[in-house]
């Protein structure tokens, strides 16, 4: 079941969508990527797959998408919106509470948890954009050394924004959990003929997320 809500962010209200799991083990507050919004098919697929394994989720719009703009919001506005969505979730839905996002949403979440000292049980990053395509680097993850919260990275093994060697290096340094998604790219497109797993990529992600939550949030 999905219900709509309004979240009071730093620049005004933004929309939210809460997808409740039948037998929830946690609630995930989840931000969208730079080229999507909370209603994008990818966001919906993630929410539905996670709900199927017991993880409820609150999707929300960043202000730039709420107002129909294409340029992403500043870091301060983005992290402030994440803070507002997280606080809304703690006031209206059952915990424990996890925080995360897809691509840009995940990157901003990694800043928000530090900048606003958010008390979250765990962080879940889907297609974390470690670097721009064709420009391998780990600079975008430098600040994450200060995060003490358990972290899960779900990364497609064909993601051009997360070079495998560097992503493995970063997550190892952080003590984070890294799961590679079979033949997935940054947008979760797969290679059907060479994919070894028979399940849907979103079901694959959800299975990893449930294992992580059960181990690190509610063992």
Coordinates of N, CA and C in Angstrom, one line a residue:
X1 N 0.8 -1.2 0.0 CA 0.0 0.0 0.0 C 0.9 1.2 0.0
X2 N 0.5 2.2 -0.8 CA 1.3 3.5 -0.9 C 0.4 4.6 -0.5
X3 N 0.9 5.5 0.3 CA 0.1 6.7 0.7 C 1.0 7.9 0.4
X4 N 0.3 9.0 0.1 CA 1.0 10.3 -0.2 C 1.1 11.2 1.0
X5 N 2.1 12.0 1.1 CA 2.3 12.9 2.2 C 3.0 14.2 1.7
X6 N 3.1 15.2 2.6 CA 3.8 16.4 2.3 C 4.8 16.6 3.4
X7 N 6.0 16.9 3.0 CA 7.1 17.1 3.9 C 7.6 18.5 3.9
X8 N 7.7 19.2 5.0 CA 8.1 20.6 5.1 C 9.6 20.7 5.1
X9 N 10.1 21.0 3.9 CA 11.6 21.1 3.7 C 12.1 22.5 3.9
X10 N 13.4 22.7 3.7 CA 14.0 24.0 3.9 C 13.6 25.1 3.0
X11 N 13.0 24.8 1.8 CA 12.6 25.8 0.9 C 11.1 25.7 0.6
X12 N 10.4 24.9 1.4 CA 8.9 24.7 1.2 C 8.6 23.3 1.2
X13 N 7.3 22.9 1.1 CA 6.9 21.5 1.1 C 7.3 20.8 -0.2
X14 N 7.6 19.5 0.0 CA 7.9 18.6 -1.1 C 7.0 17.4 -0.9
X15 N 6.7 16.7 -2.0 CA 5.9 15.5 -1.9 C 6.6 14.3 -1.4
X16 N 5.9 13.4 -0.9 CA 6.4 12.1 -0.3 C 5.5 11.0 -0.6
X17 N 6.0 9.8 -0.8 CA 5.3 8.6 -1.0 C 5.7 7.5 0.0
X18 N 4.8 7.0 0.8 CA 5.2 6.0 1.8 C 4.7 4.6 1.4
X19 N 5.6 3.7 1.2 CA 5.2 2.3 0.8 C 5.4 1.4 2.0
X20 N 4.3 0.9 2.5 CA 4.4 0.1 3.8 C 4.5 -1.4 3.4
X21 N 5.4 -2.1 4.2 CA 5.6 -3.5 4.0 C 4.5 -4.2 4.9
X22 N 4.2 -5.4 4.5 CA 3.1 -6.2 5.2 C 3.6 -6.5 6.6
X23 N 4.9 -6.9 6.8 CA 5.4 -7.3 8.0 C 6.8 -6.5 8.2
X24 N 6.8 -5.2 8.5 CA 8.0 -4.4 8.4 C 9.0 -4.7 9.4
X25 N 10.3 -4.7 9.0 CA 11.4 -4.8 9.9 C 12.2 -3.5 10.1
X26 N 11.9 -2.6 9.2 CA 12.5 -1.2 9.2 C 11.8 -0.3 8.2
X27 N 12.1 1.0 8.4 CA 11.6 2.0 7.5 C 12.8 2.7 6.9
X28 N 12.9 2.8 5.5 CA 14.0 3.4 4.8 C 13.5 4.7 4.2
X29 N 14.2 5.8 4.5 CA 14.0 7.1 3.9 C 14.9 7.2 2.7
X30 N 14.3 7.4 1.5 CA 15.1 7.2 0.3 C 14.9 8.3 -0.7
X31 N 16.1 8.9 -1.1 CA 16.1 10.0 -2.0 C 16.4 9.6 -3.4
X32 N 15.8 10.3 -4.4 CA 16.0 10.0 -5.8 C 17.3 10.5 -6.4
X33 N 17.6 10.1 -7.6 CA 18.7 10.6 -8.4 C 18.5 11.9 -9.0
X34 N 19.6 12.4 -9.7 CA 19.6 13.7 -10.3 C 18.6 13.8 -11.5
X35 N 18.4 12.7 -12.2 CA 17.6 12.7 -13.4 C 16.2 12.1 -13.2
X36 N 15.8 11.8 -12.0 CA 14.6 11.2 -11.7 C 13.8 12.0 -10.7
X37 N 12.6 11.5 -10.2 CA 11.9 12.0 -9.1 C 11.4 10.9 -8.3
X38 N 10.6 11.1 -7.3 CA 10.2 10.1 -6.4 C 9.2 9.1 -7.1
X39 N 8.6 9.5 -8.2 CA 7.6 8.6 -8.9 C 8.3 7.9 -10.1
X40 N 9.5 8.1 -10.3 CA 10.2 7.4 -11.4 C 10.1 5.9 -11.2
X41 N 10.0 5.2 -12.4 CA 9.8 3.7 -12.4 C 10.9 3.0 -11.5
X42 N 12.1 3.5 -11.6 CA 13.2 2.9 -10.8 C 12.9 3.0 -9.3
X43 N 12.5 4.2 -8.9 CA 12.2 4.4 -7.5 C 11.0 3.5 -7.0
X44 N 10.0 3.4 -7.9 CA 8.9 2.6 -7.6 C 9.3 1.1 -7.5
X45 N 10.1 0.7 -8.4 CA 10.6 -0.7 -8.4 C 11.3 -1.0 -7.1
X46 N 12.2 -0.1 -6.7 CA 13.0 -0.3 -5.4 C 12.0 -0.4 -4.3
X47 N 11.1 0.6 -4.2 CA 10.2 0.6 -3.1 C 9.3 -0.7 -3.0
X48 N 8.8 -1.2 -4.1 CA 8.0 -2.4 -4.1 C 8.8 -3.6 -3.8
X49 N 10.0 -3.7 -4.3 CA 10.9 -4.9 -4.0 C 11.3 -4.9 -2.5
X50 N 11.6 -3.7 -2.0 CA 12.0 -3.6 -0.6 C 10.8 -4.0 0.3
X51 N 9.6 -3.5 0.0 CA 8.4 -3.8 0.8 C 8.1 -5.3 0.8
X52 N 8.4 -6.0 -0.3 CA 8.2 -7.4 -0.4 C 9.0 -8.2 0.6
X53 N 10.2 -7.6 1.0 CA 11.0 -8.3 2.0 C 11.0 -7.6 3.4
X54 N 10.0 -6.8 3.6 CA 9.8 -6.2 5.0 C 10.4 -4.9 5.2
X55 N 10.8 -4.2 4.2 CA 11.4 -2.8 4.4 C 10.4 -1.8 3.9
X56 N 9.7 -1.0 4.7 CA 8.9 0.1 4.3 C 9.8 1.2 3.8
X57 N 9.2 2.1 3.0 CA 10.1 3.2 2.6 C 9.3 4.5 2.4
X58 N 10.0 5.6 2.6 CA 9.4 6.9 2.4 C 10.3 7.5 1.3
X59 N 9.7 7.6 0.1 CA 10.3 8.4 -1.0 C 9.9 9.8 -0.9
X60 N 10.8 10.7 -1.4 CA 10.4 12.1 -1.4 C 11.1 12.9 -2.5
X61 N 10.6 14.0 -2.9 CA 11.2 14.8 -3.9 C 12.2 15.8 -3.4
X62 N 13.3 16.0 -4.1 CA 14.1 17.2 -3.8 C 13.4 18.4 -4.4
X63 N 13.6 19.6 -3.8 CA 12.9 20.8 -4.3 C 13.1 21.0 -5.8
X64 N 14.2 20.7 -6.4 CA 14.4 21.0 -7.8 C 13.4 20.2 -8.7
X65 N 13.1 19.0 -8.3 CA 12.1 18.2 -9.0 C 10.7 18.6 -8.6
X66 N 10.5 19.0 -7.4 CA 9.2 19.4 -7.0 C 8.7 20.6 -7.8
X67 N 9.6 21.5 -8.2 CA 9.3 22.7 -8.9 C 9.5 22.6 -10.4
X68 N 9.9 21.4 -10.9 CA 10.0 21.1 -12.3 C 11.3 21.6 -12.9
X69 N 12.4 21.8 -12.1 CA 13.6 22.3 -12.6 C 14.5 21.1 -12.9
X70 N 15.6 21.3 -13.7 CA 16.5 20.3 -14.1 C 17.8 20.3 -13.3
X71 N 18.2 21.5 -12.9 CA 19.5 21.6 -12.1 C 19.3 21.2 -10.7
X72 N 20.2 20.3 -10.2 CA 20.0 19.8 -8.8 C 20.2 21.0 -7.8
X73 N 19.6 20.8 -6.6 CA 19.7 21.8 -5.6 C 21.1 21.8 -5.0
X74 N 21.4 22.9 -4.3 CA 22.7 23.0 -3.6 C 22.8 21.9 -2.5
X75 N 24.0 21.7 -2.1 CA 24.2 20.7 -1.0 C 23.5 21.0 0.2
X76 N 23.4 22.3 0.6 CA 22.7 22.7 1.9 C 21.2 22.4 1.7
X77 N 20.6 22.7 0.6 CA 19.2 22.5 0.4 C 18.9 21.0 0.3
X78 N 19.8 20.3 -0.4 CA 19.6 18.8 -0.5 C 19.7 18.1 0.9
X79 N 20.7 18.4 1.6 CA 20.8 17.7 2.9 C 19.7 18.2 3.9
X80 N 19.3 19.4 3.8 CA 18.2 19.9 4.6 C 16.9 19.2 4.3
X81 N 16.7 18.9 3.1 CA 15.5 18.2 2.6 C 15.5 16.8 3.2
X82 N 16.7 16.1 3.1 CA 16.8 14.8 3.6 C 16.6 14.8 5.1
X83 N 17.1 15.8 5.8 CA 16.9 15.9 7.3 C 15.4 16.0 7.6
X84 N 14.7 16.8 6.8 CA 13.2 17.0 7.0 C 12.5 15.7 6.7
X85 N 12.8 15.0 5.7 CA 12.2 13.8 5.4 C 12.4 12.7 6.5
X86 N 13.6 12.7 7.0 CA 14.0 11.7 8.0 C 13.2 12.0 9.3
X87 N 13.1 13.3 9.6 CA 12.3 13.7 10.8 C 10.9 13.4 10.7
X88 N 10.4 13.6 9.4 CA 8.9 13.3 9.2 C 8.7 11.8 9.4
X89 N 9.6 11.0 8.9 CA 9.5 9.5 9.0 C 9.4 9.1 10.5
X90 N 10.3 9.7 11.3 CA 10.4 9.3 12.7 C 9.1 9.7 13.5
X91 N 8.5 10.7 13.0 CA 7.2 11.2 13.6 C 6.0 10.5 13.2
X92 N 6.0 9.9 12.0 CA 4.8 9.3 11.5 C 4.8 7.8 11.2
X93 N 6.0 7.2 11.2 CA 6.1 5.8 10.8 C 7.0 5.0 11.9
X94 N 6.8 3.7 11.8 CA 7.6 2.9 12.8 C 9.0 2.7 12.4
X95 N 9.9 2.6 13.4 CA 11.3 2.3 13.1 C 11.6 0.8 13.3
X96 N 12.8 0.5 13.3 CA 14.0 1.4 13.2 C 14.1 2.0 11.8
X97 N 14.9 3.1 11.8 CA 15.0 4.0 10.6 C 16.3 3.9 9.9
X98 N 16.3 3.6 8.6 CA 17.4 3.6 7.8 C 17.3 4.8 6.8
X99 N 18.4 5.2 6.2 CA 18.5 6.4 5.3 C 19.3 6.0 4.1
X100 N 18.9 6.5 3.0 CA 19.7 6.2 1.8 C 19.2 6.9 0.5
X101 N 19.6 6.4 -0.6 CA 19.1 7.0 -1.8 C 19.8 6.3 -3.0
X102 N 19.2 6.7 -4.2 CA 19.8 6.2 -5.5 C 20.7 7.3 -6.1
X103 N 21.9 7.0 -6.4 CA 22.8 7.9 -7.1 C 23.0 9.2 -6.3
X104 N 22.6 10.4 -6.9 CA 22.7 11.7 -6.3 C 22.0 11.7 -4.9
X105 N 20.9 11.0 -4.7 CA 20.2 10.9 -3.4 C 21.0 10.3 -2.4
X106 N 21.7 9.2 -2.8 CA 22.6 8.5 -1.8 C 23.8 9.4 -1.5
X107 N 24.4 10.0 -2.5 CA 25.6 10.9 -2.2 C 25.2 12.0 -1.2
X108 N 24.1 12.6 -1.4 CA 23.6 13.7 -0.5 C 23.3 13.2 0.9
X109 N 22.8 11.9 0.9 CA 22.5 11.3 2.2 C 23.8 11.1 3.0
X110 N 24.9 10.8 2.3 CA 26.1 10.6 3.0 C 26.6 11.9 3.7
X111 N 26.3 13.0 3.1 CA 26.6 14.3 3.7 C 25.6 14.7 4.8
X112 N 24.3 14.4 4.5 CA 23.3 14.8 5.5 C 23.5 14.1 6.8
X113 N 23.9 12.9 6.8 CA 24.0 12.1 8.1 C 25.1 12.8 9.0
X114 N 26.1 13.3 8.3 CA 27.2 14.0 9.1 C 26.8 15.5 9.4
X115 N 26.4 16.2 8.4 CA 26.1 17.6 8.5 C 25.0 17.9 9.6
X116 N 24.0 17.0 9.6 CA 22.9 17.2 10.5 C 22.9 16.2 11.7
X117 N 23.9 15.4 11.8 CA 24.1 14.5 12.9 C 22.8 13.6 13.1
X118 N 22.4 13.0 12.0 CA 21.1 12.3 12.1 C 21.4 10.9 12.7
X119 N 20.5 10.5 13.6 CA 20.6 9.3 14.4 C 19.9 8.2 13.6
X120 N 20.6 7.6 12.6 CA 20.0 6.6 11.8 C 20.6 5.2 12.2
X121 N 19.8 4.2 12.0 CA 20.3 2.8 12.3 C 21.3 2.3 11.3
X122 N 21.1 2.7 10.0 CA 21.9 2.2 8.9 C 21.7 3.0 7.7
X123 N 22.7 2.9 6.7 CA 22.6 3.6 5.5 C 22.7 2.7 4.3
X124 N 21.8 2.9 3.3 CA 21.7 2.0 2.2 C 21.9 2.9 0.9
X125 N 23.0 2.6 0.2 CA 23.3 3.4 -1.0 C 23.1 2.5 -2.3
X126 N 22.2 3.0 -3.1 CA 22.0 2.3 -4.4 C 22.6 3.0 -5.5
X127 N 23.5 2.4 -6.2 CA 24.3 3.0 -7.3 C 25.0 4.3 -6.9
X128 N 25.7 4.2 -5.8 CA 26.5 5.4 -5.3 C 27.4 5.9 -6.4
X129 N 27.3 7.2 -6.8 CA 28.1 7.7 -7.8 C 29.5 8.1 -7.3
X130 N 30.4 7.1 -7.2 CA 31.7 7.4 -6.6 C 32.5 8.4 -7.4
X131 N 32.3 8.5 -8.7 CA 33.0 9.4 -9.6 C 32.3 9.7 -10.9
X132 N 32.5 10.7 -11.6 CA 31.9 10.9 -12.9 C 32.4 9.8 -13.9
X133 N 31.5 9.5 -14.9 CA 31.9 8.5 -15.9 C 33.2 8.9 -16.6
X134 N 34.1 7.9 -16.6 CA 35.4 8.1 -17.3 C 36.4 8.9 -16.5
X135 N 36.1 9.2 -15.3 CA 37.0 10.0 -14.4 C 37.2 9.3 -13.1
X136 N 37.8 8.2 -13.0 CA 37.9 7.4 -11.7 C 38.6 8.2 -10.6
X137 N 37.9 8.2 -9.5 CA 38.4 9.0 -8.3 C 37.7 8.5 -7.1
X138 N 38.3 8.8 -5.9 CA 37.6 8.5 -4.7 C 37.3 9.7 -3.8
X139 N 37.4 10.9 -4.4 CA 37.3 12.2 -3.7 C 35.8 12.3 -3.1
X140 N 34.9 11.8 -3.8 CA 33.5 11.9 -3.4 C 33.2 11.1 -2.1
X141 N 34.1 10.3 -1.7 CA 33.9 9.4 -0.5 C 34.8 9.8 0.6
X142 N 35.6 10.9 0.4 CA 36.6 11.2 1.5 C 35.9 11.5 2.8
X143 N 34.8 12.2 2.8 CA 34.1 12.6 4.0 C 33.5 11.4 4.8
X144 N 33.3 10.3 4.1 CA 32.6 9.2 4.6 C 33.4 8.4 5.7
X145 N 34.7 8.7 5.8 CA 35.5 8.1 6.9 C 34.9 8.5 8.3
X146 N 34.2 9.6 8.3 CA 33.7 10.0 9.6 C 32.3 9.4 10.0
X147 N 31.8 8.6 9.1 CA 30.5 7.9 9.3 C 30.7 6.6 10.1
X148 N 30.1 6.5 11.2 CA 30.2 5.3 12.0 C 29.0 4.3 11.9
X149 N 28.0 4.8 11.2 CA 26.8 4.0 11.0 C 27.1 2.8 10.0
X150 N 26.5 1.7 10.2 CA 26.6 0.6 9.2 C 26.2 1.0 7.8
X151 N 26.9 0.6 6.8 CA 26.6 1.1 5.4 C 26.5 -0.1 4.5
X152 N 25.5 -0.1 3.6 CA 25.4 -1.0 2.5 C 25.5 -0.3 1.2
X153 N 26.3 -0.8 0.3 CA 26.4 -0.3 -1.1 C 25.9 -1.4 -2.0
X154 N 24.9 -1.0 -2.8 CA 24.4 -1.9 -3.8 C 24.8 -1.3 -5.2
X155 N 25.7 -2.0 -5.8 CA 26.3 -1.4 -7.0 C 26.3 -2.4 -8.2
X156 N 25.8 -1.9 -9.4 CA 25.9 -2.8 -10.5 C 27.3 -3.0 -11.0
X157 N 27.6 -4.2 -11.4 CA 29.0 -4.5 -11.8 C 29.4 -4.0 -13.2
X158 N 28.4 -3.2 -13.8 CA 28.7 -2.5 -15.1 C 28.5 -1.0 -14.9
X159 N 28.4 -0.6 -13.6 CA 28.2 0.9 -13.3 C 29.5 1.7 -13.7
X160 N 29.4 2.6 -14.6 CA 30.5 3.4 -15.1 C 30.8 4.5 -14.1
X161 N 30.0 4.7 -13.1 CA 30.2 5.7 -12.0 C 30.8 5.1 -10.8
X162 N 31.1 3.8 -10.8 CA 31.7 3.2 -9.7 C 32.7 2.1 -10.1
X163 N 33.9 2.5 -10.5 CA 34.9 1.6 -11.0 C 35.1 0.5 -9.9
X164 N 35.1 -0.7 -10.3 CA 35.1 -1.9 -9.4 C 36.2 -1.8 -8.4
X165 N 37.4 -1.6 -8.9 CA 38.6 -1.6 -8.0 C 38.5 -0.5 -6.9
X166 N 38.1 0.7 -7.4 CA 38.0 1.8 -6.5 C 36.8 1.6 -5.5
X167 N 35.7 1.1 -5.9 CA 34.6 0.9 -5.0 C 34.9 -0.1 -4.0
X168 N 35.6 -1.2 -4.4 CA 36.0 -2.2 -3.4 C 37.0 -1.6 -2.4
X169 N 37.9 -0.8 -2.9 CA 38.9 -0.1 -2.0 C 38.2 0.8 -1.0
X170 N 37.2 1.6 -1.5 CA 36.6 2.6 -0.6 C 35.7 1.8 0.5
X171 N 34.9 0.9 0.1 CA 34.1 0.2 1.0 C 34.9 -0.6 2.0
X172 N 36.0 -1.1 1.6 CA 36.9 -1.9 2.5 C 37.4 -0.9 3.5
X173 N 37.8 0.3 3.1 CA 38.3 1.3 4.0 C 37.3 1.7 5.1
X174 N 36.1 1.8 4.6 CA 35.0 2.2 5.4 C 34.4 1.1 6.3
X175 N 34.8 -0.1 6.0 CA 34.2 -1.2 6.8 C 32.7 -1.4 6.4
X176 N 32.4 -1.0 5.2 CA 31.0 -1.1 4.7 C 30.8 -2.5 4.0
X177 N 29.5 -2.8 3.8 CA 29.1 -4.0 3.1 C 28.9 -3.6 1.6
X178 N 29.5 -4.3 0.7 CA 29.4 -4.1 -0.7 C 28.8 -5.3 -1.4
X179 N 27.7 -5.1 -2.1 CA 27.1 -6.2 -2.9 C 27.1 -5.8 -4.4
X180 N 27.6 -6.6 -5.3 CA 27.6 -6.3 -6.7 C 26.3 -6.9 -7.3
X181 N 25.6 -6.1 -8.1 CA 24.4 -6.5 -8.7 C 24.8 -7.1 -10.1
X182 N 24.4 -8.3 -10.3 CA 24.8 -9.1 -11.5 C 24.3 -8.4 -12.8
X183 N 25.3 -7.9 -13.6 CA 25.2 -7.3 -15.0 C 24.5 -5.9 -14.9
X184 N 24.2 -5.4 -13.8 CA 23.5 -4.1 -13.7 C 24.4 -2.9 -14.0
X185 N 23.9 -1.9 -14.6 CA 24.6 -0.6 -14.8 C 24.1 0.4 -13.9
X186 N 24.4 1.7 -14.1 CA 24.1 2.7 -13.1 C 22.5 2.9 -13.0
X187 N 21.9 2.6 -14.1 CA 20.4 2.7 -14.1 C 19.7 1.4 -13.9
X188 N 20.4 0.3 -13.5 CA 19.9 -1.0 -13.3 C 19.4 -1.7 -14.6
X189 N 19.9 -1.3 -15.7 CA 19.7 -2.1 -16.9 C 20.6 -3.3 -16.8
X190 N 20.1 -4.4 -17.3 CA 20.9 -5.7 -17.2 C 21.2 -6.3 -18.5
X191 N 22.1 -7.2 -18.6 CA 22.4 -8.0 -19.8 C 21.7 -9.3 -19.6
X192 N 20.5 -9.5 -20.2 CA 19.7 -10.7 -20.0 C 20.4 -11.9 -20.4
X193 N 21.1 -11.9 -21.5 CA 21.8 -13.1 -22.0 C 22.9 -13.6 -21.1
X194 N 23.6 -12.7 -20.4 CA 24.7 -13.1 -19.6 C 24.5 -13.0 -18.1
X195 N 23.3 -12.6 -17.7 CA 23.0 -12.5 -16.3 C 22.9 -13.9 -15.7
X196 N 23.7 -14.2 -14.7 CA 23.7 -15.5 -14.1 C 22.4 -15.7 -13.2
X197 N 22.1 -14.7 -12.4 CA 20.9 -14.7 -11.5 C 19.7 -14.8 -12.4
X198 N 18.7 -15.5 -11.9 CA 17.4 -15.6 -12.6 C 16.4 -14.7 -12.1
X199 N 16.6 -14.1 -10.9 CA 15.6 -13.2 -10.3 C 15.8 -11.8 -10.9
X200 N 14.8 -10.9 -10.7 CA 14.8 -9.5 -11.1 C 15.9 -8.8 -10.3
X201 N 16.5 -7.8 -10.9 CA 17.6 -7.1 -10.3 C 17.2 -6.4 -9.0
X202 N 15.9 -5.9 -9.0 CA 15.4 -5.2 -7.8 C 15.1 -6.2 -6.7
X203 N 14.7 -7.4 -7.0 CA 14.6 -8.5 -6.0 C 16.0 -8.9 -5.5
X204 N 17.0 -8.8 -6.3 CA 18.3 -9.1 -5.9 C 18.8 -8.1 -4.9
X205 N 18.5 -6.8 -5.2 CA 18.9 -5.7 -4.3 C 18.1 -5.9 -3.0
X206 N 16.8 -6.1 -3.0 CA 16.0 -6.2 -1.8 C 16.5 -7.4 -0.9
X207 N 16.9 -8.5 -1.5 CA 17.4 -9.6 -0.7 C 18.7 -9.2 0.0
X208 N 19.6 -8.5 -0.6 CA 20.8 -8.1 0.0 C 20.4 -7.1 1.2
X209 N 19.5 -6.2 0.9 CA 19.1 -5.2 1.9 C 18.5 -5.8 3.1
X210 N 17.6 -6.8 2.9 CA 17.0 -7.5 4.1 C 18.1 -8.2 4.9
X211 N 19.0 -8.9 4.3 CA 20.1 -9.5 5.0 C 20.9 -8.5 5.8
X212 N 21.2 -7.4 5.2 CA 22.0 -6.3 5.9 C 21.2 -5.8 7.1
X213 N 19.9 -5.5 6.9 CA 19.1 -4.9 8.0 C 19.0 -5.9 9.1
X214 N 18.7 -7.2 8.8 CA 18.6 -8.2 9.9 C 19.9 -8.3 10.7
X215 N 21.0 -8.2 10.0 CA 22.3 -8.4 10.7 C 22.7 -7.1 11.4
X216 N 22.4 -6.0 10.9 CA 23.0 -4.7 11.5 C 22.0 -3.9 12.2
X217 N 20.7 -4.0 12.0 CA 19.7 -3.2 12.6 C 18.9 -3.9 13.6
X218 N 18.4 -5.1 13.2 CA 17.5 -5.8 14.2 C 17.9 -7.3 14.2
X219 N 19.2 -7.5 14.6 CA 19.7 -8.9 14.7 C 18.9 -9.7 15.8

